[in-house]
Structure formats: structure tokens, C-alpha cells
Amino acid sequence: MKKKMAFLFGSLFLLAACSAGPTSGNETNGSSNAGGSAGAETIKVGLNLELSGAVAGYGTQEKDGVELAVEIINEAGGILGKQVELVTKDNKSETSDAATVAANLATNDKVVAIIGPATSGATKAAIPNITKAQVPLISPSATDDSVTMNGDQVQEYVFRSSFQDSFQGVILAKYAQDQLGAKKAIILGDNSSDYAKGLSKAFKSEYKGEVVLEENFTKGDKDFQAILTKVKQTDFDVLYIPGYYEEAGLIIKQARELGIEQPIIGADGFGDEKMVQLAGAENVSNVFYTGHFSILAPSNDTVEPFVEAFKEKFGKEPSTFNALAYDAMFMIKQAIESQDAADAKAITKGLAELKDFKGVTGNITMDAQHNPEKSLVVIGFTDGKESSAEVINP
């Protein structure tokens, strides 16, 4: 593994030869001030992720992506001569826990940056505590537009490696009408999530056709027969499901079993293998979603070695969430190197000024609202497997 990792990292980034030290994925306590210290022996990065609970599928994937990135970085010599040390904590898919974890990582564990949470609601809950501690947070997948903004003010310490909901919703509307020829759409959205509400709003603002029916469900619902019966009785061309994989998988399964054959589209919340497992592979055809990464449409020459390294370490191909988290860690690395300092203040400045970052999810420049300017991929499924990928540039 070491030989391949060294080769991989050499193909991605240039590093000076540095000393090596141990890496920790456990909870640890530091002795420096909040935000880390230039005198620390390692560069502590915190993980505030959904490792159990309702959306653990996202958090566990992101943990794997970060751990691979740290392994590559450390085997190539670390950052500025220091090894990266991960401090990993589970927010249990609960917003209250996400806030507590953020405070503990920043003030007790003295991390210099935090990756996660994965979801928009949990990320928003963490913002007051990381802002108070002045420790930057980068979410791999919190796509709600308001995550990086407080009204008209930019959240100084909040960043993301994913594009935001408004971009996804707009692209899905254009894809539905231009590529799928859909003149009539149905929206079946999760009314309990800011993520789904934002996606619905963006879709409706862009879609030039007619939204002939709009229905809602609540996170945790299992039986969609009544709603889908109404859907089947309606004349429409595309079914849009802004929501997460748990409900989307069940909706797809029940829709196909009712004989609903029209295309189904969704956003990056579909991006978990459990979506296909819940729906049944035989039902996941003519299904499309906006993603940040696809092996079928590599964004640049960093993708192939990333995929090889991930498959060697985990025995499977990487997902969108693996890739987003991997990029988040390397974005922190570039921020540190650009400022020649590994403290929280320097990383915050480096992330805000990030430019021409070559990530596996695309070439990224951070905009004024702390959103990455990069491409998007619309991924299509046939019989439960990715069968198409179309890159859409901003």
C-alpha cells in the first residue's frame, strides 16, 4: 500500500520531503489553545460526522474518504513537515449532537479545522460553536444555500466542497426539460428538511414546464402507496424527488411496482448504494440524479489514481461522498500550504482564497460566499447501475 500511495500522491500534489509520525483516528485531547498551535507536534483535524443514526450512510462514506486522504498525505511526508492527526467523533445524525461535537473538537481537542457534518441541518447547528471558537469547518455535502450565509453576511468560518442546492435544482430543471423533454413534472418532496425545500424552490424557479402536482412526505415515512396512486392517475412526464436515499429508495420501489414508468430525477441525496438496495436494482432504471463525481466522467487526471487507491484500501469503487470528503481534506492541505501555517486563522484565510484546486470532484475555486465553483455530473441508472454521466459546467 505504501508504495502505491507514494506514487499516487506524487501524481496529485508536490510535497517536500518531511518527517513521519503516527496517525490517530480516535478521540484525543490536545494541550494547545483552541484552534491549534504552530508548536503542536501534529496537525489535528476533527471529523464531526453522522456515523450512526438515520443518515449514517453519508457520514461513514465521508469518514472513509478523509481517512484515505490522510493516509496518502502522511505517507508522502505530511503537511509542512507534520503528520495529520484525525480526531473522529459521531454526531449520531442529530443536530444537537452536531453542535456539541463541534464545540468539543474546537475547544477540548484543539483541532485546527473540522470536516463535517455531512447534512445541512447538522452543519447549521454546528456553526455557532465553531464561529465562537474561530475554527473553520468544511462540509463535504451540506448543500443548503444558507449554510454559508447568515442573511447577507458570509459565515466566515464555514466552507463546503460540494455545490449548493440552488445549482442542483436549476440543473435538474434544465435537464428535465432539455434532455428528458419533460413538459409536465410532479414534485414529491421531503417537507421536514431544509435540503428538500431548497431543491424544490430552485427547481420551480427554473422549470419552464408545468408542475402538475406537488406532494410531500416526512422523513421516516415508509408507505407511499396513497401518494403514488395519485401520481399514477396524473398525466406527467417526470417525477422529481428532492430528498435523501432512505425515502427515495422506497418511493422508487413502490412507484415502479405500481407501474409508474416515467423518468425519476433527484439530487445528490440519492448518492448512496442503499438507495439501490432499498429500491431493488430491477426498479432503478430511467433514474437520474445530480452528483459531484462519477467514474464514468472523470473531471481530471487525479480521478484514476484516487479510484485505484480507494479500491485497494476498501475493496470497492468510491462514491460521491467518499470523493467529496477526500477533496475536503486536500483543500485543507492546500489552504495550509498557501499560508505556510497550520493554525485555524491561516486555514480560514487559505480556504477563503482557494483557487485552482485540482480535486477529484472537479477543479475548484472558492467564490465570495464560500461555495466551490466547479462542474456537476448528472448520473443515470439502468438496472441499479450507473449507465451514463453527463458533465454540466457552471
CSV table of C-alpha atoms in Angstrom, one decimal:
chain,number,residue,atom,x,y,z
A,1,MET,CA,0.0,0.0,0.0
A,2,LYS,CA,2.8,2.4,0.9
A,3,LYS,CA,4.4,2.2,-2.5
A,4,LYS,CA,1.2,2.8,-4.3
A,5,MET,CA,0.2,5.6,-2.0
A,6,ALA,CA,3.5,7.4,-2.5
A,7,PHE,CA,3.1,7.1,-6.3
A,8,LEU,CA,-0.5,8.3,-6.1
A,9,PHE,CA,0.3,11.3,-4.1
A,10,GLY,CA,3.2,12.2,-6.4
A,11,SER,CA,0.7,12.2,-9.3
A,12,LEU,CA,-1.6,14.5,-7.4
A,13,PHE,CA,0.5,17.0,-5.5
A,14,LEU,CA,4.1,18.0,-5.0
A,15,LEU,CA,5.4,17.9,-1.4
A,16,ALA,CA,8.7,18.5,0.2
A,17,ALA,CA,10.2,15.5,2.0
A,18,CYS,CA,9.2,15.6,5.6
A,19,SER,CA,9.4,13.5,8.8
A,20,ALA,CA,6.7,10.9,9.5
A,21,GLY,CA,4.7,10.1,12.7
A,22,PRO,CA,1.7,8.2,13.8
A,23,THR,CA,-1.8,8.9,12.8
A,24,SER,CA,-4.8,8.6,15.1
A,25,GLY,CA,-8.5,8.1,14.2
A,26,ASN,CA,-9.6,8.1,17.9
A,27,GLU,CA,-10.8,10.8,20.2
A,28,THR,CA,-7.8,12.7,21.7
A,29,ASN,CA,-7.1,15.8,23.7
A,30,GLY,CA,-4.5,18.4,22.9
A,31,SER,CA,-2.7,20.8,25.1
A,32,SER,CA,-2.7,23.9,22.9
A,33,ASN,CA,-5.2,26.8,22.7
A,34,ALA,CA,-8.4,26.4,20.7
A,35,GLY,CA,-7.7,26.4,17.0
A,36,GLY,CA,-4.4,24.6,17.4
A,37,SER,CA,-0.8,25.9,17.7
A,38,ALA,CA,2.2,26.3,15.5
A,39,GLY,CA,4.1,24.3,18.1
A,40,ALA,CA,1.9,21.3,18.0
A,41,GLU,CA,3.6,18.0,17.0
A,42,THR,CA,0.8,17.1,14.6
A,43,ILE,CA,-1.9,18.9,12.6
A,44,LYS,CA,-5.1,18.0,14.2
A,45,VAL,CA,-8.2,17.8,12.0
A,46,GLY,CA,-11.6,17.0,13.5
A,47,LEU,CA,-14.3,14.9,12.0
A,48,ASN,CA,-17.9,15.8,13.0
A,49,LEU,CA,-19.8,13.1,11.1
A,50,GLU,CA,-23.0,11.1,11.1
A,51,LEU,CA,-21.5,7.7,11.9
A,52,SER,CA,-24.7,6.3,13.4
A,53,GLY,CA,-28.4,7.2,13.1
A,54,ALA,CA,-30.7,8.0,10.2
A,55,VAL,CA,-28.1,9.3,7.7
A,56,ALA,CA,-25.0,7.3,8.8
A,57,GLY,CA,-24.6,6.2,5.2
A,58,TYR,CA,-23.3,9.7,4.3
A,59,GLY,CA,-21.0,10.1,7.3
A,60,THR,CA,-19.4,6.7,7.1
A,61,GLN,CA,-18.6,7.3,3.5
A,62,GLU,CA,-17.1,10.6,4.2
A,63,LYS,CA,-15.0,9.2,7.1
A,64,ASP,CA,-13.5,6.7,4.6
A,65,GLY,CA,-12.7,9.4,2.1
A,66,VAL,CA,-10.9,11.6,4.7
A,67,GLU,CA,-9.0,8.6,6.1
A,68,LEU,CA,-7.7,7.7,2.7
A,69,ALA,CA,-6.6,11.3,2.0
A,70,VAL,CA,-4.8,11.5,5.4
A,71,GLU,CA,-3.1,8.2,4.7
A,72,ILE,CA,-1.8,9.5,1.4
A,73,ILE,CA,-0.7,12.8,2.8
A,74,ASN,CA,1.1,11.2,5.8
A,75,GLU,CA,2.9,8.6,3.7
A,76,ALA,CA,4.1,11.4,1.4
A,77,GLY,CA,5.6,13.3,4.4
A,78,GLY,CA,2.6,15.2,5.9
A,79,ILE,CA,2.0,18.9,5.6
A,80,LEU,CA,4.7,21.4,6.3
A,81,GLY,CA,6.7,18.6,7.9
A,82,LYS,CA,4.0,17.5,10.2
A,83,GLN,CA,1.7,14.5,10.2
A,84,VAL,CA,-2.1,14.9,10.1
A,85,GLU,CA,-3.9,13.5,13.1
A,86,LEU,CA,-7.6,12.8,12.8
A,87,VAL,CA,-9.9,13.3,15.8
A,88,THR,CA,-13.2,11.5,14.9
A,89,LYS,CA,-16.5,12.0,16.7
A,90,ASP,CA,-20.0,10.7,15.9
A,91,ASN,CA,-22.8,13.3,15.9
A,92,LYS,CA,-25.4,10.4,15.7
A,93,SER,CA,-27.3,12.2,12.9
A,94,GLU,CA,-28.7,14.6,15.5
A,95,THR,CA,-28.4,18.4,15.2
A,96,SER,CA,-27.9,18.8,19.0
A,97,ASP,CA,-25.1,16.3,19.0
A,98,ALA,CA,-23.5,18.0,15.9
A,99,ALA,CA,-23.4,21.3,17.9
A,100,THR,CA,-21.9,19.6,20.9
A,101,VAL,CA,-19.3,17.7,18.9
A,102,ALA,CA,-18.3,21.0,17.1
A,103,ALA,CA,-17.7,22.6,20.5
A,104,ASN,CA,-15.7,19.7,21.9
A,105,LEU,CA,-13.5,19.4,18.8
A,106,ALA,CA,-12.7,23.1,18.7
A,107,THR,CA,-12.2,23.8,22.4
A,108,ASN,CA,-11.3,20.5,24.1
A,109,ASP,CA,-9.5,18.6,21.3
A,110,LYS,CA,-7.9,21.8,19.9
A,111,VAL,CA,-8.3,20.9,16.2
A,112,VAL,CA,-7.2,23.5,13.6
A,113,ALA,CA,-10.1,22.6,11.2
A,114,ILE,CA,-13.2,20.4,11.1
A,115,ILE,CA,-14.6,18.3,8.3
A,116,GLY,CA,-18.4,17.8,8.5
A,117,PRO,CA,-21.2,17.4,9.4
A,118,ALA,CA,-22.5,15.8,6.2
A,119,THR,CA,-26.0,17.2,6.2
A,120,SER,CA,-27.2,20.8,6.0
A,121,GLY,CA,-29.2,20.8,9.2
A,122,ALA,CA,-26.4,19.4,11.3
A,123,THR,CA,-23.9,21.8,9.8
A,124,LYS,CA,-26.1,24.8,10.6
A,125,ALA,CA,-26.3,23.5,14.2
A,126,ALA,CA,-22.5,23.4,14.4
A,127,ILE,CA,-22.0,27.0,13.1
A,128,PRO,CA,-22.4,29.0,16.3
A,129,ASN,CA,-19.9,26.9,18.2
A,130,ILE,CA,-17.2,26.9,15.5
A,131,THR,CA,-17.7,30.6,14.9
A,132,LYS,CA,-17.3,31.3,18.6
A,133,ALA,CA,-14.1,29.2,18.6
A,134,GLN,CA,-12.9,30.7,15.3
A,135,VAL,CA,-12.2,27.2,13.9
A,136,PRO,CA,-13.0,26.7,10.2
A,137,LEU,CA,-15.5,24.0,9.2
A,138,ILE,CA,-15.7,22.5,5.7
A,139,SER,CA,-18.7,20.3,5.0
A,140,PRO,CA,-18.3,17.8,2.1
A,141,SER,CA,-22.1,17.7,1.4
A,142,ALA,CA,-24.2,20.3,3.2
A,143,THR,CA,-25.8,21.8,0.1
A,144,ASP,CA,-28.4,24.1,1.6
A,145,ASP,CA,-27.7,27.6,0.2
A,146,SER,CA,-28.0,29.2,3.6
A,147,VAL,CA,-25.2,27.1,5.2
A,148,THR,CA,-22.5,29.5,4.2
A,149,MET,CA,-24.6,32.7,4.6
A,150,ASN,CA,-26.3,34.4,7.5
A,151,GLY,CA,-28.7,36.7,5.7
A,152,ASP,CA,-26.5,38.9,3.5
A,153,GLN,CA,-23.4,38.1,5.6
A,154,VAL,CA,-20.9,35.3,4.7
A,155,GLN,CA,-20.3,32.8,7.5
A,156,GLU,CA,-16.6,33.5,8.0
A,157,TYR,CA,-15.6,30.0,9.2
A,158,VAL,CA,-17.9,27.8,7.0
A,159,PHE,CA,-17.0,26.3,3.7
A,160,ARG,CA,-18.0,23.3,1.6
A,161,SER,CA,-16.5,21.1,-1.1
A,162,SER,CA,-20.0,20.4,-2.6
A,163,PHE,CA,-22.0,22.7,-4.8
A,164,GLN,CA,-25.2,24.2,-3.3
A,165,ASP,CA,-28.9,23.2,-3.7
A,166,SER,CA,-29.8,26.2,-6.0
A,167,PHE,CA,-27.3,24.9,-8.5
A,168,GLN,CA,-28.6,21.4,-8.3
A,169,GLY,CA,-32.2,22.4,-8.6
A,170,VAL,CA,-31.6,24.6,-11.6
A,171,ILE,CA,-29.6,21.9,-13.4
A,172,LEU,CA,-32.3,19.3,-12.7
A,173,ALA,CA,-35.0,21.6,-14.1
A,174,LYS,CA,-33.0,22.2,-17.2
A,175,TYR,CA,-32.1,18.5,-17.6
A,176,ALA,CA,-35.8,17.5,-17.2
A,177,GLN,CA,-37.0,19.9,-19.9
A,178,ASP,CA,-34.0,19.8,-22.3
A,179,GLN,CA,-32.7,16.2,-22.1
A,180,LEU,CA,-35.8,14.4,-21.0
A,181,GLY,CA,-38.3,16.5,-22.9
A,182,ALA,CA,-40.5,16.8,-19.8
A,183,LYS,CA,-43.3,19.3,-20.2
A,184,LYS,CA,-45.2,18.2,-17.1
A,185,ALA,CA,-43.5,17.5,-13.7
A,186,ILE,CA,-44.6,16.1,-10.4
A,187,ILE,CA,-42.6,17.1,-7.2
A,188,LEU,CA,-42.7,14.6,-4.3
A,189,GLY,CA,-40.5,16.2,-1.6
A,190,ASP,CA,-39.5,15.9,2.0
A,191,ASN,CA,-41.3,18.7,3.9
A,192,SER,CA,-39.2,18.0,7.0
A,193,SER,CA,-35.8,19.0,5.5
A,194,ASP,CA,-34.3,22.3,4.5
A,195,TYR,CA,-32.4,20.4,1.9
A,196,ALA,CA,-35.5,19.2,0.1
A,197,LYS,CA,-37.3,22.6,0.4
A,198,GLY,CA,-34.3,24.4,-1.1
A,199,LEU,CA,-34.1,21.9,-4.0
A,200,SER,CA,-37.9,22.2,-4.7
A,201,LYS,CA,-37.7,26.0,-4.7
A,202,ALA,CA,-34.8,26.1,-7.1
A,203,PHE,CA,-36.4,23.6,-9.4
A,204,LYS,CA,-39.7,25.5,-9.6
A,205,SER,CA,-37.9,28.8,-10.2
A,206,GLU,CA,-36.1,27.4,-13.3
A,207,TYR,CA,-38.5,24.8,-14.7
A,208,LYS,CA,-40.3,26.2,-17.9
A,209,GLY,CA,-42.9,23.4,-18.0
A,210,GLU,CA,-45.9,22.8,-15.7
A,211,VAL,CA,-45.7,21.4,-12.2
A,212,VAL,CA,-49.0,19.5,-12.3
A,213,LEU,CA,-48.8,18.0,-8.8
A,214,GLU,CA,-46.8,18.7,-5.7
A,215,GLU,CA,-47.0,16.3,-2.8
A,216,ASN,CA,-45.0,16.0,0.4
A,217,PHE,CA,-43.7,13.3,2.8
A,218,THR,CA,-41.9,13.3,6.1
A,219,LYS,CA,-38.5,11.8,6.9
A,220,GLY,CA,-39.0,8.3,8.2
A,221,ASP,CA,-42.2,7.5,6.1
A,222,LYS,CA,-42.3,4.0,4.7
A,223,ASP,CA,-45.6,3.7,2.9
A,224,PHE,CA,-46.1,5.9,-0.1
A,225,GLN,CA,-48.9,4.0,-1.8
A,226,ALA,CA,-51.6,6.7,-1.3
A,227,ILE,CA,-49.4,9.4,-2.8
A,228,LEU,CA,-48.1,7.3,-5.6
A,229,THR,CA,-51.6,6.2,-6.5
A,230,LYS,CA,-52.4,9.9,-7.0
A,231,VAL,CA,-49.2,10.3,-9.0
A,232,LYS,CA,-50.1,7.4,-11.3
A,233,GLN,CA,-53.5,8.9,-12.0
A,234,THR,CA,-51.9,12.2,-13.1
A,235,ASP,CA,-50.6,13.0,-16.6
A,236,PHE,CA,-46.9,13.8,-16.2
A,237,ASP,CA,-43.5,13.3,-17.8
A,238,VAL,CA,-41.1,13.3,-14.9
A,239,LEU,CA,-41.2,12.6,-11.2
A,240,TYR,CA,-38.8,14.8,-9.1
A,241,ILE,CA,-38.0,13.6,-5.6
A,242,PRO,CA,-36.0,16.1,-3.6
A,243,GLY,CA,-35.0,14.0,-0.6
A,244,TYR,CA,-32.5,11.5,0.9
A,245,TYR,CA,-31.8,7.9,-0.2
A,246,GLU,CA,-33.8,6.2,2.6
A,247,GLU,CA,-37.2,7.5,1.4
A,248,ALA,CA,-36.1,7.9,-2.3
A,249,GLY,CA,-35.3,4.2,-2.5
A,250,LEU,CA,-38.7,3.2,-1.1
A,251,ILE,CA,-40.5,5.6,-3.3
A,252,ILE,CA,-38.8,4.3,-6.4
A,253,LYS,CA,-39.5,0.7,-5.5
A,254,GLN,CA,-43.2,1.4,-4.8
A,255,ALA,CA,-43.6,3.6,-7.9
A,256,ARG,CA,-42.2,1.0,-10.2
A,257,GLU,CA,-44.2,-1.8,-8.6
A,258,LEU,CA,-47.4,0.4,-9.3
A,259,GLY,CA,-46.4,0.6,-12.9
A,260,ILE,CA,-45.1,4.2,-12.9
A,261,GLU,CA,-42.5,4.1,-15.7
A,262,GLN,CA,-41.7,7.8,-16.2
A,263,PRO,CA,-38.2,9.1,-15.5
A,264,ILE,CA,-37.4,9.8,-11.9
A,265,ILE,CA,-34.9,12.5,-11.0
A,266,GLY,CA,-33.3,13.6,-7.8
A,267,ALA,CA,-30.3,15.4,-6.2
A,268,ASP,CA,-27.2,14.2,-4.5
A,269,GLY,CA,-29.2,12.8,-1.6
A,270,PHE,CA,-29.7,9.8,-3.9
A,271,GLY,CA,-26.0,9.1,-3.9
A,272,ASP,CA,-25.7,6.1,-1.6
A,273,GLU,CA,-25.7,2.4,-2.5
A,274,LYS,CA,-28.5,1.9,-0.1
A,275,MET,CA,-30.8,3.7,-2.4
A,276,VAL,CA,-30.5,0.9,-4.9
A,277,GLN,CA,-30.7,-1.7,-2.2
A,278,LEU,CA,-34.0,-0.2,-0.9
A,279,ALA,CA,-35.5,0.2,-4.3
A,280,GLY,CA,-34.3,-3.1,-5.8
A,281,ALA,CA,-31.9,-3.0,-8.7
A,282,GLU,CA,-34.5,-4.1,-11.1
A,283,ASN,CA,-36.5,-1.0,-10.3
A,284,VAL,CA,-33.7,1.5,-10.7
A,285,SER,CA,-33.8,2.3,-14.4
A,286,ASN,CA,-34.6,5.6,-16.0
A,287,VAL,CA,-33.4,7.2,-12.8
A,288,PHE,CA,-31.2,10.3,-12.8
A,289,TYR,CA,-29.6,12.4,-10.1
A,290,THR,CA,-27.1,15.2,-9.8
A,291,GLY,CA,-23.8,14.1,-8.4
A,292,HIS,CA,-20.4,15.6,-7.7
A,293,PHE,CA,-18.4,12.7,-9.0
A,294,SER,CA,-18.6,9.7,-11.4
A,295,ILE,CA,-16.0,7.3,-12.6
A,296,LEU,CA,-17.8,7.4,-16.0
A,297,ALA,CA,-17.0,11.1,-16.3
A,298,PRO,CA,-13.6,11.8,-14.6
A,299,SER,CA,-13.0,15.5,-14.0
A,300,ASN,CA,-9.3,15.4,-14.4
A,301,ASP,CA,-6.2,13.1,-14.2
A,302,THR,CA,-6.4,12.8,-10.4
A,303,VAL,CA,-9.5,10.6,-10.6
A,304,GLU,CA,-8.0,7.4,-11.8
A,305,PRO,CA,-5.2,7.1,-9.1
A,306,PHE,CA,-7.8,8.0,-6.5
A,307,VAL,CA,-10.1,5.3,-7.6
A,308,GLU,CA,-7.3,2.7,-7.7
A,309,ALA,CA,-6.2,3.7,-4.2
A,310,PHE,CA,-9.7,3.6,-2.8
A,311,LYS,CA,-10.4,0.2,-4.3
A,312,GLU,CA,-7.1,-1.2,-2.8
A,313,LYS,CA,-7.9,0.1,0.6
A,314,PHE,CA,-11.7,-0.6,0.8
A,315,GLY,CA,-12.3,-3.2,-1.9
A,316,LYS,CA,-14.9,-1.2,-3.8
A,317,GLU,CA,-15.2,1.8,-6.0
A,318,PRO,CA,-15.5,5.2,-4.4
A,319,SER,CA,-18.8,7.0,-4.1
A,320,THR,CA,-19.6,10.7,-4.4
A,321,PHE,CA,-19.4,11.2,-0.7
A,322,ASN,CA,-16.1,9.4,-0.5
A,323,ALA,CA,-14.8,11.8,-3.2
A,324,LEU,CA,-16.2,15.0,-1.6
A,325,ALA,CA,-14.6,14.2,1.8
A,326,TYR,CA,-11.3,13.3,0.2
A,327,ASP,CA,-11.3,16.6,-1.6
A,328,ALA,CA,-12.2,18.4,1.6
A,329,MET,CA,-9.1,17.1,3.3
A,330,PHE,CA,-6.9,18.1,0.4
A,331,MET,CA,-8.5,21.5,0.3
A,332,ILE,CA,-7.4,22.0,3.9
A,333,LYS,CA,-3.9,20.9,2.9
A,334,GLN,CA,-3.7,23.4,0.1
A,335,ALA,CA,-5.0,26.1,2.4
A,336,ILE,CA,-2.3,25.3,4.9
A,337,GLU,CA,0.4,25.3,2.3
A,338,SER,CA,-0.8,28.5,0.7
A,339,GLN,CA,-0.5,30.3,4.0
A,340,ASP,CA,2.6,28.4,5.2
A,341,ALA,CA,0.9,27.9,8.5
A,342,ALA,CA,-1.3,25.3,10.1
A,343,ASP,CA,-3.3,27.3,12.6
A,344,ALA,CA,-7.1,27.9,12.4
A,345,LYS,CA,-6.8,31.5,11.3
A,346,ALA,CA,-4.4,30.7,8.4
A,347,ILE,CA,-6.6,27.8,7.3
A,348,THR,CA,-9.7,30.0,7.3
A,349,LYS,CA,-7.9,32.6,5.1
A,350,GLY,CA,-6.5,29.8,2.8
A,351,LEU,CA,-9.9,28.3,2.2
A,352,ALA,CA,-11.5,31.6,1.5
A,353,GLU,CA,-8.8,32.3,-1.1
A,354,LEU,CA,-8.7,28.8,-2.5
A,355,LYS,CA,-8.0,28.9,-6.3
A,356,ASP,CA,-7.4,26.4,-9.0
A,357,PHE,CA,-7.6,23.4,-6.6
A,358,LYS,CA,-7.4,20.2,-8.6
A,359,GLY,CA,-9.8,17.9,-6.9
A,360,VAL,CA,-11.3,14.5,-7.8
A,361,THR,CA,-14.8,16.1,-7.9
A,362,GLY,CA,-13.6,18.9,-10.2
A,363,ASN,CA,-11.3,21.9,-10.4
A,364,ILE,CA,-12.3,24.3,-7.6
A,365,THR,CA,-12.1,28.0,-6.9
A,366,MET,CA,-13.9,29.2,-3.8
A,367,ASP,CA,-16.4,32.0,-4.5
A,368,ALA,CA,-17.1,35.0,-2.3
A,369,GLN,CA,-19.9,33.1,-0.5
A,370,HIS,CA,-17.6,30.1,0.3
A,371,ASN,CA,-19.1,27.9,-2.4
A,372,PRO,CA,-16.8,26.0,-4.8
A,373,GLU,CA,-17.1,26.9,-8.4
A,374,LYS,CA,-16.9,23.6,-10.2
A,375,SER,CA,-18.8,21.3,-12.6
A,376,LEU,CA,-21.7,18.9,-11.8
A,377,VAL,CA,-22.5,15.4,-13.1
A,378,VAL,CA,-25.9,14.1,-14.0
A,379,ILE,CA,-25.7,10.4,-13.4
A,380,GLY,CA,-28.2,7.9,-15.0
A,381,PHE,CA,-29.0,4.4,-13.7
A,382,THR,CA,-30.1,1.3,-15.6
A,383,ASP,CA,-30.9,-1.9,-13.6
A,384,GLY,CA,-29.4,-0.4,-10.5
A,385,LYS,CA,-26.0,0.5,-12.0
A,386,GLU,CA,-24.6,3.8,-13.3
A,387,SER,CA,-25.0,3.7,-17.0
A,388,SER,CA,-24.5,7.4,-18.0
A,389,ALA,CA,-22.8,10.5,-16.7
A,390,GLU,CA,-23.1,14.0,-18.2
A,391,VAL,CA,-20.8,16.7,-17.0
A,392,ILE,CA,-22.5,20.1,-16.7
A,393,ASN,CA,-20.3,23.2,-16.2
A,394,PRO,CA,-21.4,26.2,-14.2
